[in-house]
Amino acid sequence: MTKLQIEEVETRPEKTILQRFFRFVKKNPAGFVGMILVFLAVGSALFAPWIVSFDPSKASLTSRLDPPFWADPSGESTFFLGADQLGRDLFSRIIYGARISLMVGFFGVLISLVIGTIMGLISGFFGKWLDDLIMRVADIQLAFPFILFAIVIMSVLGTGVWKIIIILGITYWVGFARLIRGQVISLKEQEFVHAAKAIGGTNFTIIRKHILPNVMSSILVLGTMYIAEFILLEASLTFLGLGVDPTIPSWGGMLADSRNYITSAWWTSVFPGIAIMLTVLGFNLLGDWLRDKYDPNMKM
Amino acid sequence: MVRTLMEVDKLQVGIQDDGIKTAIVNGISFQLNEGETLGIVGESGCGKSMTALSLMGLLPPGVEWQSGDIHLNDLHFKDFSKKDWRKVRGKKVSMIFQEPMSSLNPVYTVGKQIIEMILNHENIDKKQARARALEMLQLVGIPRPEQVLDEYPHQLSGGMRQRVMIAIAMSCNPEILIADEPTTALDVTIQAQILELMKKLQQQLNMSIVLITHDLGVVAEMCDRVIVMYAGEIIEEAKIVDLFDQPKHPYTKGLLASLPDINEQQEYLSSIPGMVPAPGSMPSGCRFAPRCSMVHERCTQSPPLIETENKNKVRCWLYDEAKLEVMTK
Amino acid sequence: MIEREELLRVENLKKYFPIKGGVFGNTTTQHVKAVDGITFNVKKGETFGIVGESGCGKSTAGRTIMRMMEPTEGKIFFQGQDITNINKDEMRKLRKDIQIVFQDPYASLNPRMRVYKIIEEPLINFGITDKAERHRRVLEVADQVGLSQAQLKRLPHEFSGGQRQRIGIARALISKPKLIIADEPVSALDVSIQSQVLNLMKDLQKEFGLTYIFISHDLSVIKHFCDRIGVMYLGKMVEVSEKNKLYDDPLHPYSKALLSALPSPHPLQKKERIILRGDVPSPASPPNGCTFHPRCFSCMEVCKAVKPELQLMDENHSVSCHLYKTAEVEYV
Amino acid sequence: ACSGGGNDKTEGTKKEANGKNPAADRGNEIVVGINSDPQSWDPIDTFLLDWSTVAISVFEGLVERDLDLELQPGLAESWEYLDDSTLEFKLRQGVVFHNGEPFNAEAVKFTFDRLLGEEGQKGPQYSNYTSIDSVEVKDEYTITMKLNSPDPVLLTKLAGYGAVIVPPGYVTEVSDEEFNDKPVGTGPFKMTGYKRDQEVVLEKNEDYWKEGLPKLDKVTFKIIPEASTRLAELQTGKIDIMKRVEVAQTKTVKDTNFLKLEEVGTPTVFSLRFDTANAPLDKKEVRQAINYAINKDEIIEEILGGYGIPISTYQSELSFGNNPDLKPYAYDPEKAKEMLKAAGVAEGTELDVFIPGNDGNFKEITQAVAFYLEEVGLKMNINSVDNTTLISDLIPNGKAGHMYRQGWGGWTLDFDNTAYLMYHEGEQWNPSFKDEKVEELLAAQRTTVDQDERHKIFMELTTLLYDLAPEVNLYQAVDLYAVNERLENFQPPHEDRMRLEEVTVK
Amino acid sequence: MIAYLTRRLFHTVLVVLAISVIIFFSIRLTGDPVSVMFSAGEPSKEAIAEVRTALGLDKPLYVQYGIFLKGIVTLDFGESFRSGTPVIGLIFERLGATLVLALGGIIVAVLIAFPVGIISAVKRGTPVDFFGRIFSLIGISFPNFWLGIMLILIFAVNLKWLPSSGFDGLSSLILPSITLGMILSGILARLIRSSMLEVMNQQYMSTARSKGISEWSVIIKHGFRNALLPTITFLGLQFGSLLGGTVIVEQVFSWPGIGRLIIDAINQRDYPVIQGGVIFLAIIMVVVNLIVDLSYTLIDPRIKAGRGGKS
Ligand SMILES: Nc1ncnc2c1ncn2[C@@H]1O[C@H](COP(=O)(O)OP(=O)(O)OP(=O)(O)O)[C@@H](O)[C@H]1O
Ligand SMILES: Nc1ncnc2c1ncn2[C@@H]1O[C@H](COP(=O)(O)OP(=O)(O)OP(=O)(O)O)[C@@H](O)[C@H]1O
Ligand SMILES: [Mg+2]
Ligand SMILES: [Mg+2]
Ligand code: NI
């Protein structure tokens, strides 16, 4: 009898990148929209000087509150999105503003992520008194009013973008810690973690090689959502008078400082508002998409 | 003459991705007779559960009914609306799932879950429904049924939960009971209890059972007729004794041979090399060919289901009349 | 029969888990007596099978032996050395010699680690720093269990259950252990795959002279694979016997029921069933006396009150049941 | 009335023709939107301008300042200095407190004993009146006030918050605590309702001693912290008067047909003050150069919409001691550059500025200042910080960088208050400035009650300070009120004390 | 149960104690209440010293802390520096308004998030899901003050449907509740969606369908009931922090809530009010947490040890 080699045939042809891309867009329109928005924001932040020709901090009191040129009946205005209360070009400020907003979002999240992850890992993995201790510290952090915390830190360390980043980072570690703790508690009982112990792994290797990579996706998901939240918090801090240096363009600052002009010069608050909204929306959609992608229940 | 209760006609179920249809269950046909137990066996992932779920109209999202039909008496499931399905489910066809631990809703009492079913199909009041539920629990042999009625699923053991599931499935006297691996998650001794119970109930209520399993022992124990599935297709259909005595398809043979025999000491078990192909990458021709020890040229073409003696069927060129010609060439 | 050297000896091993009681799960009111005083030994090169219903403590026994969990009571001797109380780091190093293969091939592999890394990891843990050496041994062991080099670059989810179990076996094997505890290594697999894995394990045993503790609830698999068998019920060994003796002449009523519950391999071969009553009781509140008595078909008055001891019936066969209590039996 | 000084950038405002006055049918009562709640109505506990906005209608002092800030007899009909340290007051007769208690010499004595006693010492008002030694009852309607040192501004102070007369019977009867919430005075309105942080309800005092006053039956003050919300309430007719209209909001007010904008100059002035301990600001020339570099007129014109008044020293034109001969430093960036160069200040020298983060207007101003300073080669780092931290920690401890914002009113309307606190060595808000001659003049003006003499000293002092330039004096604030057209006779107060007894509605 | 409560109580005491220490010392780092009082007065150094004595601020720190600690035990946080009113009274004055607003916010959030979350999950991947999610995200895409001001401009100024501020009657509650609720609903809808998705995959959903009951009945009775548990935990915790006040919403809508009380106190460095308020809130938070934990185990018939790690 002849042995016959029967080929396993792929019934599905290999896809080109473009096809795969369209498939992705079709299957995850929300994720795609999110990605585009995030790209736009990050792009503005990175390439601001190439995008705009105006100096964002160039004040000119004579063009104070000039409307966008297309909405200016007198036709004098030369500003694309109008000018702000110091006659600075709103468009370039919005483009440059992406820098502070994203910086606050990104580094703030980075700090809280690092602290929270370490705390969550320790708390979930070792349990017992360490867990109790860390969770109580988390309770304390939660019960302590954020604004007061901000004022205390600022009066000790001074003000500035980095101070805001530190404050947000320190305040929001709790979210990460709790999330990760919960996951570690269930991961720790997973067979592959037992297996890691059985093959002679130390606690440190187990955490590093087996636990951490498996919580990474949730960290990422929460991270994107916190970036969005931090962008808004920077705005709120400015509203309460604890914001960044007003000469540095930031969306939150622009929005907070222009709130009295909402009725008289709508563009001063509407455009930064839209910028914030789109970016926040973008990060949230991205986070949602990541969540769906990494949600084990969604896997087929 | 046995009456045919249900007939599955070239049922094809699959997924659709980017306009490309992939069949998970590939055009299967079989009949279910009144009062008989039909076994469906096959390796994990071969489409047993999908077949069962199609009979209930409960295909998971993403998996679609692609073609074919199912007839139950004069009903044609193919063009059923949601509402039509609701009348069939539970009343005419009932189902027990594989996982006794997660098949019951954790937040409702056992009683509530049985009563829900009864109220949905029978025109009786709550009190009567409760009495009926109690009766059902007694029927499936649950000790202290009055209390259990008001307990939550987590308070019961796996075996008891599976009995509750059976009670639910039976509560409206269905004509057909589909049991998708009803004992896989249970212990041997409990499995024996449940199988015993199903046999008893079948006799009492005269239903037909479709029993899905990959345990050939269970099949031997319970079934009258067996369908062997491989990679979404029926590859053999036989009377139970015929299957065990003269398995025809090389896959069935391999399957039977790889069971350790309790009565014999073997150094090594025989095994089928390789694994079941995934739905997306089926071999052309005979789907078992890559693993088959009897493979030959003909196998590059898909074999039809060939009827052999006793109305048994097998999907293999070896049993084709024309086979000899090919082999002699 | 050749008298073989003893590799492992377990004496009166107990493992109790505190139950988090109360509505809120934090007051310890009771204990789950998962393993409640088991005694047995395993000889070099043999396969010792442990069989029993789900939850009877098989896995716990296995894990306690390799001190993945600390035993509540009892002693474990490995190669004559008492390893019950050696410190954690020494134990960690000892795991080079005692390895485990898990029941669930899906859950026991880190889903985000490449197969190569998974197999290599024990070597790193046991201090083999030479990368080339590690590479050589990974390839070697992969070859032994039948994994191709290309497959090593993949992630576990790209494998079938049987292949994953091979990965698990390779990981256990790479440190060249003397004893492998196989905790239901084939329960999650299909029959046809199951035989592949069992054959592989048998090959490896021959090649390396491995000793197995083989845990399973499938009597036919146990019979096929093991030399001696311990039957567990609710944390206790109710019968320990040489294989054929147990299958030909089970003594304990539970062993009898278990064997009879096995579905017959052929439809015409209908056999007399012993259908047990009721469910397995909870190990948190085991019945008094003989723990099996509520389900036992030959229960006597004495069974309800007195715990039976494991007694030697003849060479290589002991049972713990009042039915066989004779004056001359000696206790193990 | 005094000048406001605003002018319209957008002249010829178009008002909505069809806008109906939504407050038209409220009747003979008005609602006022204010921005904060002083929390306690006890006069000895407070120093908040917002207190006076409401309390001026409830309490009265022996002396009062009218809307034009002229001193007038209040509960005292007349007074005279018996000697340098004794003052005698004749009290008004027939006045009763809201609770029916009679106003008399006992009440006055009680008031001052309380202010200067234990209770008063817990509050900030006490320190203003420490020059009073005691108050003695001469007869039912005459008291004498003994002073322990001459106090040239005593009479002004008696028109201040702490010196309003409280009813002795009531205060002793109800506890101090209750008095905080349910104040009783002799004013034109009595307080009949107070919900903390929500509203204060005043009702007409039928027995008010001024004939025919007040005209309104009821006044409700609503506390609305957010300016945008306040304006919304005004636009929807929920309030009739809005206090603290932001410059940004003036256009909306002017565009609404049933609203009018009222402006009034206040005693409060805003400056960027120098911490002269920090180089290069220890050099007078540098400070002057910075003064030259900033175009204050443009700031007032553009950012403040004209609602601000230029000043030359750290006081308003309302202040006794203001020197009209001094003109604000002119805008002369060239000169500034030269001076900086001469003083050896390098191009690109960085200056830290501290401003309170919650003052939106000033943020804009500071940014404009930064812009001007950049033109002359100085780089300004703006730190916007919590206001309270700034005034209670950073400034007193000299941690507020090179420059910091300070606004100051000088509640006595006498330059003494400002000058002494800001330039006298060791004062709370003077971290570093020190000048011998200034010290001398400050001391001199305090030792005499002769106002002409003091005026002369102040003229010398202001000239000196102008030259020393311890701050950049930016502007005198103009308060903006938006008022519903249905109100008549409402005159915006210079110093927040909203007098409502003459107000009527159409 | 008793042991559990004792342990929780012990932890509560520890947390409150720690917060008391932190709050006590940290506010003293940030400026001085007496200078603030004099911010428009004539603050001679002597005057300041006298007031400080009168307020008891000249006592050694440990004595002051002792007084504060004693106050925590007796729930007497002293009198406000600013108004002279007992702090506890000030807090209770606000409690009503705060509760009402928190409830209002939660109701709005629930009204928006429940339908959106459920429908999004059920119609996962369809345009309905897409727009549902975007809709629920809008609330968390704007800074809350901006959202609040916009709502005022639209609904109060332009449409004249609702009052723009104040605390009287149901109508004044609507806009602040919407502002708060929109923010909450974004997170809540997402939570419901994902727990619904999780639940939808459960075997018991198929069981329910196999009974022949209608799809919506399956989704609501069997699906949603199970998805509700994490939702309730979340709402409980959220309610706790809403009581802490949402300063900005309160400020924009002139709502007399606890948040504003504390922020005003912070601005004035009114130590007793800050200390009392923060401790009071901390206690409330811990108690609410406890209630949530208790109710969670009671609502869920599966009493599983070690559960509740997820928040
Ligand atoms: N929701 C789904 N979407 C797409 N494919 C699916 C889905 N569910 C199952 N499949 C695929 O359909 C095939 C058949 O699955 P099915 O559950 O019917 O197998 P089975 O024979 O019941 O196996 P088992 O013995 O493991 O229960 C599998 O290959 C599986 O991957
Ligand atoms: N970490 C633990 N904490 C508490 N109880 C446990 C723990 N591990 C196991 N148990 C309990 O101990 C008993 C024995 O469990 P074990 O896993 O050893 O059983 P098994 O015989 O291996 O069962 P299976 O066949 O299902 O794997 C069970 O009742 C189980 O619930
Ligand atoms: Mg299946
Ligand atoms: Mg096990
Ligand atoms: Ni005037």
Tab-separated table of N, CA and C in Angstrom, chain C residues 243-294:
chain	number	residue	atom	x	y	z
C	243	LYS	N	-1.425	-4.269	41.464
C	243	LYS	CA	-2.466	-4.000	40.469
C	243	LYS	C	-3.452	-5.135	40.234
C	244	ASN	N	-2.911	-6.278	39.870
C	244	ASN	CA	-3.819	-7.330	39.456
C	244	ASN	C	-4.698	-7.829	40.589
C	245	LYS	N	-4.111	-7.813	41.757
C	245	LYS	CA	-4.879	-8.249	42.904
C	245	LYS	C	-6.094	-7.357	43.078
C	246	LEU	N	-5.887	-6.070	42.947
C	246	LEU	CA	-6.984	-5.139	43.165
C	246	LEU	C	-8.087	-5.356	42.130
C	247	TYR	N	-7.675	-5.529	40.905
C	247	TYR	CA	-8.697	-5.632	39.875
C	247	TYR	C	-9.404	-6.998	39.892
C	248	ASP	N	-8.640	-7.992	40.278
C	248	ASP	CA	-9.263	-9.313	40.318
C	248	ASP	C	-10.121	-9.469	41.565
C	249	ASP	N	-9.617	-8.935	42.651
C	249	ASP	CA	-10.306	-9.189	43.894
C	249	ASP	C	-10.287	-7.969	44.794
C	250	PRO	N	-11.075	-6.980	44.451
C	250	PRO	CA	-11.091	-5.794	45.305
C	250	PRO	C	-11.723	-6.154	46.645
C	251	LEU	N	-11.135	-5.619	47.703
C	251	LEU	CA	-11.647	-5.964	49.016
C	251	LEU	C	-12.590	-4.903	49.557
C	252	HIS	N	-12.148	-3.700	49.469
C	252	HIS	CA	-12.943	-2.634	50.075
C	252	HIS	C	-14.234	-2.418	49.282
C	253	PRO	N	-15.356	-2.226	49.958
C	253	PRO	CA	-16.626	-2.018	49.240
C	253	PRO	C	-16.544	-0.846	48.273
C	254	TYR	N	-15.797	0.148	48.640
C	254	TYR	CA	-15.694	1.298	47.745
C	254	TYR	C	-14.951	0.915	46.478
C	255	SER	N	-13.873	0.168	46.642
C	255	SER	CA	-13.130	-0.273	45.457
C	255	SER	C	-14.047	-1.096	44.569
C	256	LYS	N	-14.857	-1.917	45.199
C	256	LYS	CA	-15.773	-2.746	44.433
C	256	LYS	C	-16.734	-1.876	43.626
C	257	ALA	N	-17.311	-0.904	44.314
C	257	ALA	CA	-18.275	-0.029	43.641
C	257	ALA	C	-17.602	0.710	42.492
C	258	LEU	N	-16.426	1.150	42.765
C	258	LEU	CA	-15.687	1.926	41.762
C	258	LEU	C	-15.459	1.073	40.522
C	259	LEU	N	-15.025	-0.119	40.731
C	259	LEU	CA	-14.749	-0.988	39.604
C	259	LEU	C	-16.025	-1.332	38.840
C	260	SER	N	-17.104	-1.488	39.591
C	260	SER	CA	-18.330	-1.859	38.892
C	260	SER	C	-18.951	-0.671	38.168
C	261	ALA	N	-18.631	0.506	38.627
C	261	ALA	CA	-19.207	1.691	37.992
C	261	ALA	C	-18.588	1.961	36.634
C	262	LEU	N	-17.468	1.348	36.418
C	262	LEU	CA	-16.786	1.545	35.142
C	262	LEU	C	-17.701	1.111	34.009
C	263	PRO	N	-17.963	2.000	33.046
C	263	PRO	CA	-18.851	1.595	31.956
C	263	PRO	C	-18.244	0.395	31.245
C	264	SER	N	-19.101	-0.489	30.849
C	264	SER	CA	-18.577	-1.690	30.221
C	264	SER	C	-18.019	-1.344	28.855
C	265	PRO	N	-17.002	-1.996	28.446
C	265	PRO	CA	-16.351	-1.655	27.171
C	265	PRO	C	-17.129	-2.183	25.967
C	266	HIS	N	-18.138	-2.942	26.189
C	266	HIS	CA	-18.883	-3.470	25.065
C	266	HIS	C	-20.367	-3.525	25.407
C	267	PRO	N	-21.225	-3.199	24.442
C	267	PRO	CA	-22.650	-3.090	24.740
C	267	PRO	C	-23.284	-4.416	25.184
C	268	LEU	N	-22.741	-5.502	24.754
C	268	LEU	CA	-23.376	-6.758	25.124
C	268	LEU	C	-22.892	-7.280	26.460
C	269	GLN	N	-21.800	-6.656	26.887
C	269	GLN	CA	-21.164	-7.134	28.096
C	269	GLN	C	-21.778	-6.438	29.307
C	270	LYS	N	-23.074	-6.509	29.460
C	270	LYS	CA	-23.711	-5.806	30.575
C	270	LYS	C	-23.330	-6.508	31.867
C	271	LYS	N	-22.953	-5.701	32.823
C	271	LYS	CA	-22.530	-6.368	34.044
C	271	LYS	C	-23.349	-5.881	35.221
C	272	GLU	N	-23.187	-6.587	36.295
C	272	GLU	CA	-23.904	-6.231	37.511
C	272	GLU	C	-23.319	-4.936	38.053
C	273	ARG	N	-24.124	-3.963	38.245
C	273	ARG	CA	-23.678	-2.662	38.745
C	273	ARG	C	-23.878	-2.545	40.234
C	274	ILE	N	-22.933	-1.979	40.885
C	274	ILE	CA	-23.204	-1.565	42.254
C	274	ILE	C	-23.421	-0.066	42.188
C	275	ILE	N	-24.667	0.341	42.335
C	275	ILE	CA	-24.925	1.785	42.303
C	275	ILE	C	-24.912	2.282	43.740
C	276	LEU	N	-23.988	3.174	43.994
C	276	LEU	CA	-23.890	3.704	45.361
C	276	LEU	C	-25.032	4.675	45.625
C	277	ARG	N	-25.391	4.751	46.896
C	277	ARG	CA	-26.405	5.737	47.252
C	277	ARG	C	-25.707	7.067	47.553
C	278	GLY	N	-26.433	8.109	47.375
C	278	GLY	CA	-26.000	9.414	47.885
C	278	GLY	C	-24.730	9.967	47.250
C	279	ASP	N	-24.327	11.115	47.782
C	279	ASP	CA	-23.174	11.824	47.244
C	279	ASP	C	-21.986	11.671	48.160
C	280	VAL	N	-20.846	12.064	47.630
C	280	VAL	CA	-19.645	12.081	48.444
C	280	VAL	C	-19.831	13.103	49.553
C	281	PRO	N	-19.641	12.707	50.802
C	281	PRO	CA	-19.799	13.703	51.870
C	281	PRO	C	-18.678	14.744	51.824
C	282	SER	N	-18.942	15.835	52.490
C	282	SER	CA	-17.940	16.900	52.470
C	282	SER	C	-16.759	16.540	53.359
C	283	PRO	N	-15.544	16.767	52.864
C	283	PRO	CA	-14.379	16.453	53.682
C	283	PRO	C	-14.263	17.351	54.908
C	284	ALA	N	-15.109	18.380	54.967
C	284	ALA	CA	-15.061	19.265	56.128
C	284	ALA	C	-15.753	18.596	57.316
C	285	SER	N	-16.773	17.822	57.035
C	285	SER	CA	-17.435	17.139	58.140
C	285	SER	C	-17.649	15.680	57.750
C	286	PRO	N	-16.550	14.936	57.736
C	286	PRO	CA	-16.652	13.534	57.343
C	286	PRO	C	-17.492	12.763	58.361
C	287	PRO	N	-18.181	11.730	57.896
C	287	PRO	CA	-19.015	10.957	58.817
C	287	PRO	C	-18.154	10.302	59.899
C	288	ASN	N	-18.782	9.981	61.007
C	288	ASN	CA	-18.063	9.283	62.074
C	288	ASN	C	-17.722	7.870	61.631
C	289	GLY	N	-16.855	7.281	62.382
C	289	GLY	CA	-16.507	5.903	62.098
C	289	GLY	C	-15.849	5.777	60.749
C	290	CYS	N	-16.217	4.797	60.000
C	290	CYS	CA	-15.693	4.631	58.650
C	290	CYS	C	-16.331	5.712	57.790
C	291	THR	N	-15.505	6.491	57.128
C	291	THR	CA	-16.062	7.615	56.385
C	291	THR	C	-16.934	7.167	55.216
C	292	PHE	N	-16.803	5.927	54.818
C	292	PHE	CA	-17.578	5.444	53.678
C	292	PHE	C	-18.942	4.885	54.103
C	293	HIS	N	-19.164	4.750	55.399
C	293	HIS	CA	-20.321	3.968	55.804
C	293	HIS	C	-21.668	4.473	55.290
C	294	PRO	N	-21.902	5.807	55.145
C	294	PRO	CA	-23.238	6.208	54.668
C	294	PRO	C	-23.553	5.708	53.261
